Amino acid sequence: MAEQVTIFFYGLFMDPEALQAKGLRPRQVRQAYVERFALKLGARATLVASRDGPVYGTIMRLTHAEVDQLYSDPSVAAYRPEPVLAQLADGSAELALCFNLPTPPQGAGRNPEYATALQAVARKMGLPDHYVAGLCN
């Protein structure tokens, strides 16, 4: 079996069905959050260091080949992996990779359609209501 890595997803990729539609096989999908980050929305989403956190999402396991396939798409090719400590509902924590933009979006490049889609995915994944409500603000 190919080696797997744990990834923390906070955008539309947090939905395992969306990844399955891309031909991937996400494993061990669980809700999680990361502290000391804030979600920054532009054309897509990225995380930025901040005391405003947490940012909620999911962790799941993918093979290295699946990660390469996912991030070879031109729309996300600029994202780079960074290590994070994902906090789980049972109080445990797990090291994960989290893909972020090296330079966060600036100015008024916000994408309302993406924000609405993200809110729907966050609701589907059962993220906290207060967090979901704040995604379109």
N, CA, C and O atoms as a DFTB+ gen file, in Angstrom:
548 C
 N C O
     1  1       0.844      -1.177       0.000
     2  2       0.000       0.000       0.000
     3  2       0.892       1.244       0.000
     4  3       1.909       1.287       0.693
     5  1       0.511       2.231      -0.766
     6  2       1.274       3.478      -0.856
     7  2       1.231       4.224       0.468
     8  3       0.238       4.177       1.194
     9  1       2.334       4.917       0.770
    10  2       2.403       5.694       2.002
    11  2       1.348       6.805       1.978
    12  3       1.105       7.433       0.948
    13  1       0.737       7.025       3.127
    14  2      -0.302       8.049       3.243
    15  2       0.171       9.163       4.159
    16  3       0.983       8.946       5.059
    17  1      -0.353      10.368       3.915
    18  2      -0.070      11.513       4.760
    19  2      -1.394      12.108       5.216
    20  3      -2.414      12.001       4.534
    21  1      -1.354      12.734       6.380
    22  2      -2.538      13.396       6.917
    23  2      -2.541      14.837       6.450
    24  3      -1.541      15.545       6.575
    25  1      -3.671      15.265       5.910
    26  2      -3.824      16.620       5.390
    27  2      -4.968      17.296       6.136
    28  3      -6.011      16.685       6.368
    29  1      -4.768      18.571       6.515
    30  2      -5.839      19.391       7.072
    31  2      -6.394      20.243       5.940
    32  3      -5.674      21.041       5.340
    33  1      -7.683      20.067       5.654
    34  2      -8.361      20.845       4.623
    35  2      -9.344      21.810       5.280
    36  3     -10.063      21.432       6.205
    37  1      -9.377      23.043       4.809
    38  2     -10.227      24.097       5.378
    39  2     -11.099      24.758       4.326
    40  3     -11.951      25.585       4.652
    41  1     -10.890      24.397       3.059
    42  2     -11.670      24.959       1.951
    43  2     -12.576      23.892       1.372
    44  3     -12.973      22.958       2.069
    45  1     -12.899      24.027       0.107
    46  2     -13.827      23.093      -0.527
    47  2     -13.313      21.661      -0.537
    48  3     -14.106      20.724      -0.615
    49  1     -11.993      21.475      -0.461
    50  2     -11.434      20.124      -0.441
    51  2     -11.727      19.385       0.869
    52  3     -11.435      18.194       0.975
    53  1     -12.301      20.070       1.871
    54  2     -12.607      19.357       3.121
    55  2     -13.731      18.336       2.938
    56  3     -13.967      17.515       3.824
    57  1     -14.420      18.377       1.810
    58  2     -15.513      17.451       1.514
    59  2     -14.935      16.205       0.832
    60  3     -14.466      16.293      -0.303
    61  1     -14.961      15.055       1.499
    62  2     -14.378      13.861       0.883
    63  2     -15.078      13.456      -0.414
    64  3     -14.454      12.858      -1.290
    65  1     -16.366      13.776      -0.545
    66  2     -17.069      13.437      -1.792
    67  2     -16.517      14.243      -2.967
    68  3     -16.463      13.740      -4.089
    69  1     -16.109      15.485      -2.723
    70  2     -15.508      16.294      -3.780
    71  2     -14.182      15.678      -4.222
    72  3     -13.852      15.693      -5.407
    73  1     -13.431      15.141      -3.274
    74  2     -12.158      14.511      -3.618
    75  2     -12.386      13.182      -4.336
    76  3     -11.648      12.832      -5.256
    77  1     -13.402      12.453      -3.914
    78  2     -13.727      11.200      -4.600
    79  2     -14.121      11.472      -6.054
    80  3     -13.802      10.684      -6.945
    81  1     -14.812      12.585      -6.289
    82  2     -15.200      12.954      -7.654
    83  2     -13.972      13.244      -8.521
    84  3     -14.045      13.177      -9.748
    85  1     -12.842      13.566      -7.878
    86  2     -11.585      13.802      -8.600
    87  2     -10.759      12.522      -8.726
    88  3      -9.621      12.554      -9.196
    89  1     -11.333      11.405      -8.305
    90  2     -10.634      10.127      -8.420
    91  2      -9.763       9.779      -7.233
    92  3      -8.991       8.823      -7.303
    93  1      -9.863      10.535      -6.129
    94  2      -9.064      10.273      -4.935
    95  2      -9.845       9.394      -3.960
    96  3     -11.065       9.262      -4.061
    97  1      -9.121       8.799      -3.019
    98  2      -9.753       7.943      -2.019
    99  2      -9.381       8.434      -0.618
   100  3      -8.500       7.858       0.019
   101  1     -10.035       9.482      -0.132
   102  2      -9.714       9.974       1.216
   103  2     -10.051       8.919       2.273
   104  3     -11.052       8.209       2.178
   105  1      -9.187       8.844       3.272
   106  2      -9.348       7.864       4.344
   107  2      -9.328       8.580       5.691
   108  3      -8.744       9.655       5.824
   109  1      -9.965       7.981       6.676
   110  2      -9.964       8.473       8.061
   111  2     -10.342       9.953       8.137
   112  3      -9.608      10.755       8.713
   113  1     -11.470      10.305       7.563
   114  2     -11.940      11.697       7.546
   115  2     -12.504      12.038       8.925
   116  3     -13.372      11.342       9.451
   117  1     -11.982      13.137       9.500
   118  2     -12.442      13.576      10.821
   119  2     -12.465      15.099      10.884
   120  3     -11.661      15.773      10.240
   121  1     -13.397      15.628      11.668
   122  2     -13.421      17.067      11.922
   123  2     -12.197      17.463      12.723
   124  3     -11.710      16.702      13.558
   125  1     -11.706      18.669      12.456
   126  2     -10.546      19.173      13.198
   127  2     -10.530      20.691      13.119
   128  3     -11.292      21.304      12.371
   129  1      -9.645      21.278      13.907
   130  2      -9.411      22.718      13.804
   131  2      -7.956      22.997      14.122
   132  3      -7.275      22.203      14.772
   133  1      -7.493      24.150      13.646
   134  2      -6.137      24.586      13.942
   135  2      -6.206      25.941      14.629
   136  3      -6.996      26.806      14.252
   137  1      -5.370      26.110      15.636
   138  2      -5.275      27.360      16.380
   139  2      -4.255      28.276      15.711
   140  3      -3.432      27.836      14.908
   141  1      -4.329      29.555      16.060
   142  2      -3.349      30.561      15.632
   143  2      -3.317      30.783      14.118
   144  3      -2.292      31.151      13.545
   145  1      -4.466      30.549      13.492
   146  2      -4.645      30.849      12.078
   147  2      -5.993      31.518      11.892
   148  3      -6.902      31.358      12.706
   149  1      -6.103      32.264      10.814
   150  2      -7.379      32.839      10.389
   151  2      -7.578      32.463       8.931
   152  3      -6.616      32.312       8.178
   153  1      -8.823      32.317       8.550
   154  2      -9.166      32.014       7.172
   155  2      -9.219      33.306       6.377
   156  3      -9.875      34.267       6.781
   157  1      -8.532      33.328       5.257
   158  2      -8.526      34.500       4.374
   159  2      -9.126      34.060       3.046
   160  3      -8.630      33.134       2.404
   161  1     -10.205      34.736       2.640
   162  2     -10.859      34.403       1.384
   163  2     -10.487      35.404       0.307
   164  3     -10.502      36.616       0.520
   165  1     -10.156      34.868      -0.843
   166  2      -9.921      35.647      -2.049
   167  2     -10.650      34.903      -3.150
   168  3     -11.835      34.601      -3.008
   169  1      -9.969      34.601      -4.241
   170  2     -10.564      33.762      -5.273
   171  2     -10.860      32.377      -4.700
   172  3     -11.850      31.739      -5.060
   173  1      -9.982      31.924      -3.801
   174  2     -10.149      30.682      -3.040
   175  2      -9.836      31.029      -1.591
   176  3      -9.856      32.200      -1.211
   177  1      -9.549      30.024      -0.790
   178  2      -9.247      30.250       0.622
   179  2      -7.783      29.934       0.901
   180  3      -7.161      29.132       0.204
   181  1      -7.245      30.581       1.935
   182  2      -5.931      30.241       2.458
   183  2      -5.935      30.558       3.946
   184  3      -6.832      31.246       4.434
   185  1      -4.954      30.068       4.655
   186  2      -4.795      30.387       6.069
   187  2      -3.658      31.379       6.226
   188  3      -2.676      31.349       5.485
   189  1      -3.809      32.257       7.203
   190  2      -2.756      33.193       7.563
   191  2      -2.553      33.104       9.075
   192  3      -3.500      32.866       9.825
   193  1      -1.326      33.293       9.506
   194  2      -1.030      33.284      10.933
   195  2      -1.822      34.394      11.610
   196  3      -1.868      35.521      11.115
   197  1      -2.443      34.077      12.736
   198  2      -3.295      35.043      13.424
   199  2      -3.656      34.523      14.803
   200  3      -3.658      33.317      15.050
   201  1      -3.956      35.437      15.680
   202  2      -4.482      35.043      16.995
   203  2      -5.994      34.922      16.962
   204  3      -6.612      34.595      17.976
   205  1      -6.608      35.187      15.788
   206  2      -8.064      35.187      15.664
   207  2      -8.673      33.801      15.547
   208  3      -9.897      33.681      15.604
   209  1      -7.895      32.766      15.387
   210  2      -8.384      31.408      15.137
   211  2      -9.404      30.954      16.158
   212  3      -9.767      31.741      17.033
   213  1      -9.864      29.780      16.094
   214  2      -9.368      28.718      15.230
   215  2     -10.035      28.713      13.855
   216  3     -11.028      29.398      13.610
   217  1      -9.444      27.910      12.972
   218  2     -10.038      27.619      11.671
   219  2     -10.434      26.146      11.693
   220  3      -9.637      25.276      12.044
   221  1     -11.675      25.890      11.313
   222  2     -12.214      24.528      11.315
   223  2     -12.130      23.907       9.933
   224  3     -12.099      24.604       8.919
   225  1     -12.093      22.595       9.916
   226  2     -12.074      21.852       8.664
   227  2     -12.083      20.366       8.954
   228  3     -12.664      19.913       9.940
   229  1     -11.435      19.618       8.087
   230  2     -11.330      18.179       8.281
   231  2      -9.889      17.749       8.057
   232  3      -9.133      18.395       7.330
   233  1      -9.528      16.650       8.694
   234  2      -8.279      15.990       8.346
   235  2      -8.648      14.672       7.697
   236  3      -9.678      14.068       7.999
   237  1      -7.791      14.250       6.808
   238  2      -7.967      12.957       6.153
   239  2      -6.619      12.489       5.647
   240  3      -5.659      13.256       5.561
   241  1      -6.573      11.236       5.323
   242  2      -5.330      10.668       4.820
   243  2      -5.454      10.442       3.320
   244  3      -6.460       9.935       2.826
   245  1      -4.389      10.839       2.605
   246  2      -4.264      10.632       1.166
   247  2      -2.870      10.083       0.895
   248  3      -1.955      10.274       1.696
   249  1      -2.711       9.409      -0.220
   250  2      -1.371       8.979      -0.602
   251  2      -0.608      10.179      -1.158
   252  3      -1.207      11.188      -1.532
   253  1       0.706      10.060      -1.208
   254  2       1.522      11.126      -1.801
   255  2       1.096      11.371      -3.252
   256  3       1.025      12.517      -3.693
   257  1       0.816      10.300      -3.987
   258  2       0.402      10.446      -5.384
   259  2      -0.923      11.204      -5.479
   260  3      -1.106      12.016      -6.386
   261  1      -1.841      10.948      -4.559
   262  2      -3.121      11.659      -4.568
   263  2      -2.932      13.140      -4.259
   264  3      -3.570      13.988      -4.883
   265  1      -2.063      13.457      -3.304
   266  2      -1.768      14.856      -2.980
   267  2      -1.164      15.549      -4.196
   268  3      -1.552      16.666      -4.537
   269  1      -0.215      14.884      -4.848
   270  2       0.400      15.458      -6.055
   271  2      -0.653      15.698      -7.132
   272  3      -0.655      16.744      -7.781
   273  1      -1.538      14.737      -7.320
   274  2      -2.601      14.870      -8.323
   275  2      -3.506      16.055      -7.991
   276  3      -3.825      16.861      -8.866
   277  1      -3.913      16.159      -6.740
   278  2      -4.836      17.214      -6.320
   279  2      -4.224      18.597      -6.528
   280  3      -4.885      19.493      -7.051
   281  1      -2.979      18.775      -6.126
   282  2      -2.350      20.093      -6.192
   283  2      -1.609      20.354      -7.503
   284  3      -0.875      21.336      -7.615
   285  1      -1.797      19.484      -8.491
   286  2      -1.262      19.762      -9.823
   287  2      -2.247      20.579     -10.654
   288  3      -1.883      21.105     -11.705
   289  1      -3.488      20.687     -10.189
   290  2      -4.475      21.504     -10.891
   291  2      -4.017      22.963     -10.876
   292  3      -3.610      23.467      -9.829
   293  1      -4.077      23.646     -12.017
   294  2      -3.595      25.034     -12.067
   295  2      -4.256      25.972     -11.051
   296  3      -3.629      26.935     -10.612
   297  1      -5.497      25.708     -10.676
   298  2      -6.187      26.606      -9.742
   299  2      -5.613      26.553      -8.333
   300  3      -5.845      27.468      -7.542
   301  1      -4.867      25.501      -8.002
   302  2      -4.292      25.366      -6.657
   303  2      -2.789      25.075      -6.678
   304  3      -2.200      24.763      -5.643
   305  1      -2.177      25.175      -7.845
   306  2      -0.754      24.836      -7.981
   307  2       0.165      25.739      -7.165
   308  3       1.283      25.340      -6.839
   309  1      -0.283      26.944      -6.831
   310  2       0.560      27.875      -6.059
   311  2       0.573      27.543      -4.564
   312  3       1.403      28.080      -3.830
   313  1      -0.315      26.683      -4.101
   314  2      -0.380      26.339      -2.674
   315  2       0.826      25.490      -2.293
   316  3       1.277      24.646      -3.067
   317  1       1.345      25.728      -1.083
   318  2       2.508      25.013      -0.577
   319  2       2.177      24.362       0.768
   320  3       1.415      24.921       1.558
   321  1       2.749      23.177       1.028
   322  2       2.457      22.481       2.283
   323  2       3.197      23.090       3.470
   324  3       4.360      23.480       3.371
   325  1       2.492      23.157       4.584
   326  2       3.067      23.595       5.856
   327  2       2.563      22.654       6.943
   328  3       1.423      22.194       6.871
   329  1       3.376      22.361       7.937
   330  2       2.907      21.507       9.025
   331  2       1.998      22.288       9.988
   332  3       2.253      23.454      10.289
   333  1       0.950      21.633      10.459
   334  2       0.063      22.203      11.471
   335  2      -0.251      21.127      12.496
   336  3      -0.076      19.934      12.247
   337  1      -0.714      21.570      13.644
   338  2      -1.186      20.652      14.671
   339  2      -2.705      20.737      14.686
   340  3      -3.279      21.717      15.160
   341  1      -3.343      19.707      14.165
   342  2      -4.804      19.682      14.075
   343  2      -5.383      19.138      15.375
   344  3      -4.988      18.073      15.851
   345  1      -6.320      19.885      15.937
   346  2      -6.991      19.499      17.177
   347  2      -8.270      18.733      16.824
   348  3      -9.042      19.160      15.965
   349  1      -8.483      17.603      17.492
   350  2      -9.642      16.758      17.206
   351  2     -10.676      16.870      18.325
   352  3     -10.364      17.303      19.434
   353  1     -11.897      16.476      18.021
   354  2     -13.008      16.608      18.969
   355  2     -12.782      15.826      20.262
   356  3     -13.305      16.207      21.309
   357  1     -12.014      14.742      20.206
   358  2     -11.791      13.935      21.410
   359  2     -10.696      14.504      22.307
   360  3     -10.336      13.895      23.314
   361  1     -10.160      15.685      21.937
   362  2      -9.123      16.317      22.739
   363  2      -7.712      15.970      22.309
   364  3      -6.751      16.558      22.807
   365  1      -7.572      15.033      21.402
   366  2      -6.243      14.681      20.911
   367  2      -5.832      15.644      19.798
   368  3      -6.633      16.454      19.331
   369  1      -4.586      15.540      19.390
   370  2      -4.068      16.377      18.315
   371  2      -3.260      15.489      17.377
   372  3      -2.704      14.469      17.785
   373  1      -3.208      15.898      16.117
   374  2      -2.470      15.128      15.122
   375  2      -1.721      16.083      14.205
   376  3      -2.270      17.090      13.758
   377  1      -0.468      15.758      13.929
   378  2       0.293      16.538      12.956
   379  2      -0.280      16.301      11.571
   380  3      -0.628      15.175      11.217
   381  1      -0.375      17.363      10.794
   382  2      -0.921      17.263       9.441
   383  2      -0.226      18.281       8.551
   384  3       0.365      19.249       9.030
   385  1      -0.307      18.050       7.268
   386  2       0.108      19.059       6.300
   387  2      -1.107      19.901       5.958
   388  3      -2.234      19.407       5.913
   389  1      -0.861      21.162       5.720
   390  2      -1.920      22.098       5.359
   391  2      -1.385      22.924       4.189
   392  3      -0.306      23.508       4.288
   393  1      -2.116      22.977       3.102
   394  2      -1.661      23.693       1.918
   395  2      -2.183      25.121       1.950
   396  3      -3.386      25.356       2.057
   397  1      -1.246      26.082       1.852
   398  2      -1.566      27.509       1.913
   399  2      -0.838      28.257       0.811
   400  3       0.144      27.777       0.244
   401  1      -1.351      29.448       0.525
   402  2      -0.681      30.319      -0.428
   403  2       0.501      31.000       0.254
   404  3       0.360      31.476       1.380
   405  1       1.655      31.058      -0.393
   406  2       2.807      31.752       0.203
   407  2       2.526      33.237       0.417
   408  3       3.023      33.832       1.373
   409  1       1.734      33.835      -0.468
   410  2       1.335      35.237      -0.349
   411  2      -0.184      35.291      -0.332
   412  3      -0.821      35.025      -1.351
   413  1      -0.781      35.635       0.819
   414  2      -2.243      35.664       0.906
   415  2      -2.847      36.705      -0.028
   416  3      -2.184      37.685      -0.368
   417  1      -4.093      36.508      -0.447
   418  2      -4.749      37.484      -1.314
   419  2      -4.897      38.824      -0.605
   420  3      -5.146      38.880       0.599
   421  1      -4.742      39.894      -1.363
   422  2      -4.851      41.246      -0.824
   423  2      -6.044      41.955      -1.457
   424  3      -6.467      41.622      -2.564
   425  1      -6.569      42.923      -0.746
   426  2      -7.579      43.799      -1.329
   427  2      -8.930      43.160      -1.507
   428  3      -9.316      42.258      -0.763
   429  1      -9.650      43.643      -2.511
   430  2     -11.061      43.302      -2.700
   431  2     -11.260      42.176      -3.708
   432  3     -12.228      42.211      -4.468
   433  1     -10.387      41.189      -3.742
   434  2     -10.523      40.092      -4.683
   435  2     -11.405      38.970      -4.198
   436  3     -11.299      37.845      -4.685
   437  1     -12.264      39.249      -3.257
   438  2     -13.113      38.219      -2.658
   439  2     -14.062      37.623      -3.690
   440  3     -14.562      38.326      -4.569
   441  1     -14.301      36.336      -3.576
   442  2     -15.149      35.590      -4.491
   443  2     -16.413      35.155      -3.734
   444  3     -16.376      34.155      -3.017
   445  1     -17.534      35.886      -3.879
   446  2     -18.755      35.554      -3.124
   447  2     -19.286      34.155      -3.429
   448  3     -19.844      33.504      -2.545
   449  1     -19.123      33.687      -4.659
   450  2     -19.598      32.339      -5.004
   451  2     -18.800      31.280      -4.243
   452  3     -19.359      30.295      -3.760
   453  1     -17.489      31.496      -4.143
   454  2     -16.656      30.557      -3.391
   455  2     -17.064      30.568      -1.918
   456  3     -17.195      29.510      -1.302
   457  1     -17.265      31.760      -1.354
   458  2     -17.651      31.874       0.055
   459  2     -18.967      31.149       0.323
   460  3     -19.102      30.474       1.344
   461  1     -19.927      31.279      -0.571
   462  2     -21.215      30.597      -0.408
   463  2     -21.044      29.086      -0.505
   464  3     -21.630      28.344       0.283
   465  1     -20.239      28.624      -1.471
   466  2     -19.970      27.192      -1.613
   467  2     -19.236      26.658      -0.385
   468  3     -19.517      25.550       0.073
   469  1     -18.299      27.438       0.148
   470  2     -17.562      27.029       1.340
   471  2     -18.497      26.902       2.538
   472  3     -18.381      25.965       3.328
   473  1     -19.406      27.832       2.666
   474  2     -20.372      27.770       3.761
   475  2     -21.222      26.500       3.657
   476  3     -21.491      25.852       4.668
   477  1     -21.642      26.146       2.447
   478  2     -22.446      24.933       2.255
   479  2     -21.642      23.678       2.604
   480  3     -22.169      22.763       3.237
   481  1     -20.376      23.630       2.198
   482  2     -19.531      22.474       2.513
   483  2     -19.286      22.397       4.021
   484  3     -19.339      21.314       4.603
   485  1     -19.018      23.534       4.650
   486  2     -18.779      23.549       6.097
   487  2     -20.012      23.054       6.852
   488  3     -19.893      22.315       7.830
   489  1     -21.177      23.458       6.402
   490  2     -22.425      22.993       7.023
   491  2     -22.571      21.482       6.824
   492  3     -22.904      20.755       7.760
   493  1     -22.320      21.019       5.595
   494  2     -22.411      19.586       5.277
   495  2     -21.472      18.764       6.158
   496  3     -21.819      17.662       6.583
   497  1     -20.274      19.307       6.432
   498  2     -19.288      18.579       7.221
   499  2     -19.537      18.689       8.719
   500  3     -18.794      18.119       9.518
   501  1     -20.585      19.426       9.105
   502  2     -20.955      19.516      10.519
   503  2     -20.068      20.417      11.343
   504  3     -19.945      20.221      12.552
   505  1     -19.438      21.412      10.711
   506  2     -18.607      22.344      11.473
   507  2     -19.497      23.205      12.365
   508  3     -20.691      23.331      12.093
   509  1     -18.946      23.798      13.417
   510  2     -19.764      24.565      14.371
   511  2     -20.584      25.668      13.687
   512  3     -20.096      26.355      12.789
   513  1     -21.822      25.818      14.124
   514  2     -22.747      26.785      13.527
   515  2     -22.181      28.203      13.512
   516  3     -22.311      28.908      12.511
   517  1     -21.548      28.634      14.620
   518  2     -21.018      29.996      14.665
   519  2     -19.918      30.200      13.622
   520  3     -19.780      31.285      13.057
   521  1     -19.147      29.153      13.376
   522  2     -18.086      29.241      12.366
   523  2     -18.683      29.307      10.967
   524  3     -18.278      30.137      10.153
   525  1     -19.634      28.439      10.690
   526  2     -20.287      28.399       9.383
   527  2     -20.942      29.738       9.079
   528  3     -20.836      30.241       7.960
   529  1     -21.616      30.316      10.062
   530  2     -22.306      31.577       9.858
   531  2     -21.335      32.705       9.494
   532  3     -21.692      33.598       8.726
   533  1     -20.135      32.674      10.025
   534  2     -19.154      33.721       9.776
   535  2     -18.412      33.607       8.446
   536  3     -17.663      34.513       8.081
   537  1     -18.607      32.523       7.727
   538  2     -17.845      32.318       6.489
   539  2     -18.232      33.273       5.367
   540  3     -17.409      33.552       4.494
   541  1     -19.439      33.772       5.366
   542  2     -19.862      34.666       4.280
   543  2     -19.798      36.119       4.697
   544  3     -20.207      36.989       3.929
   545  1     -19.305      36.411       5.876
   546  2     -19.214      37.806       6.335
   547  2     -17.954      38.471       5.829
   548  3     -17.716      39.644       6.118
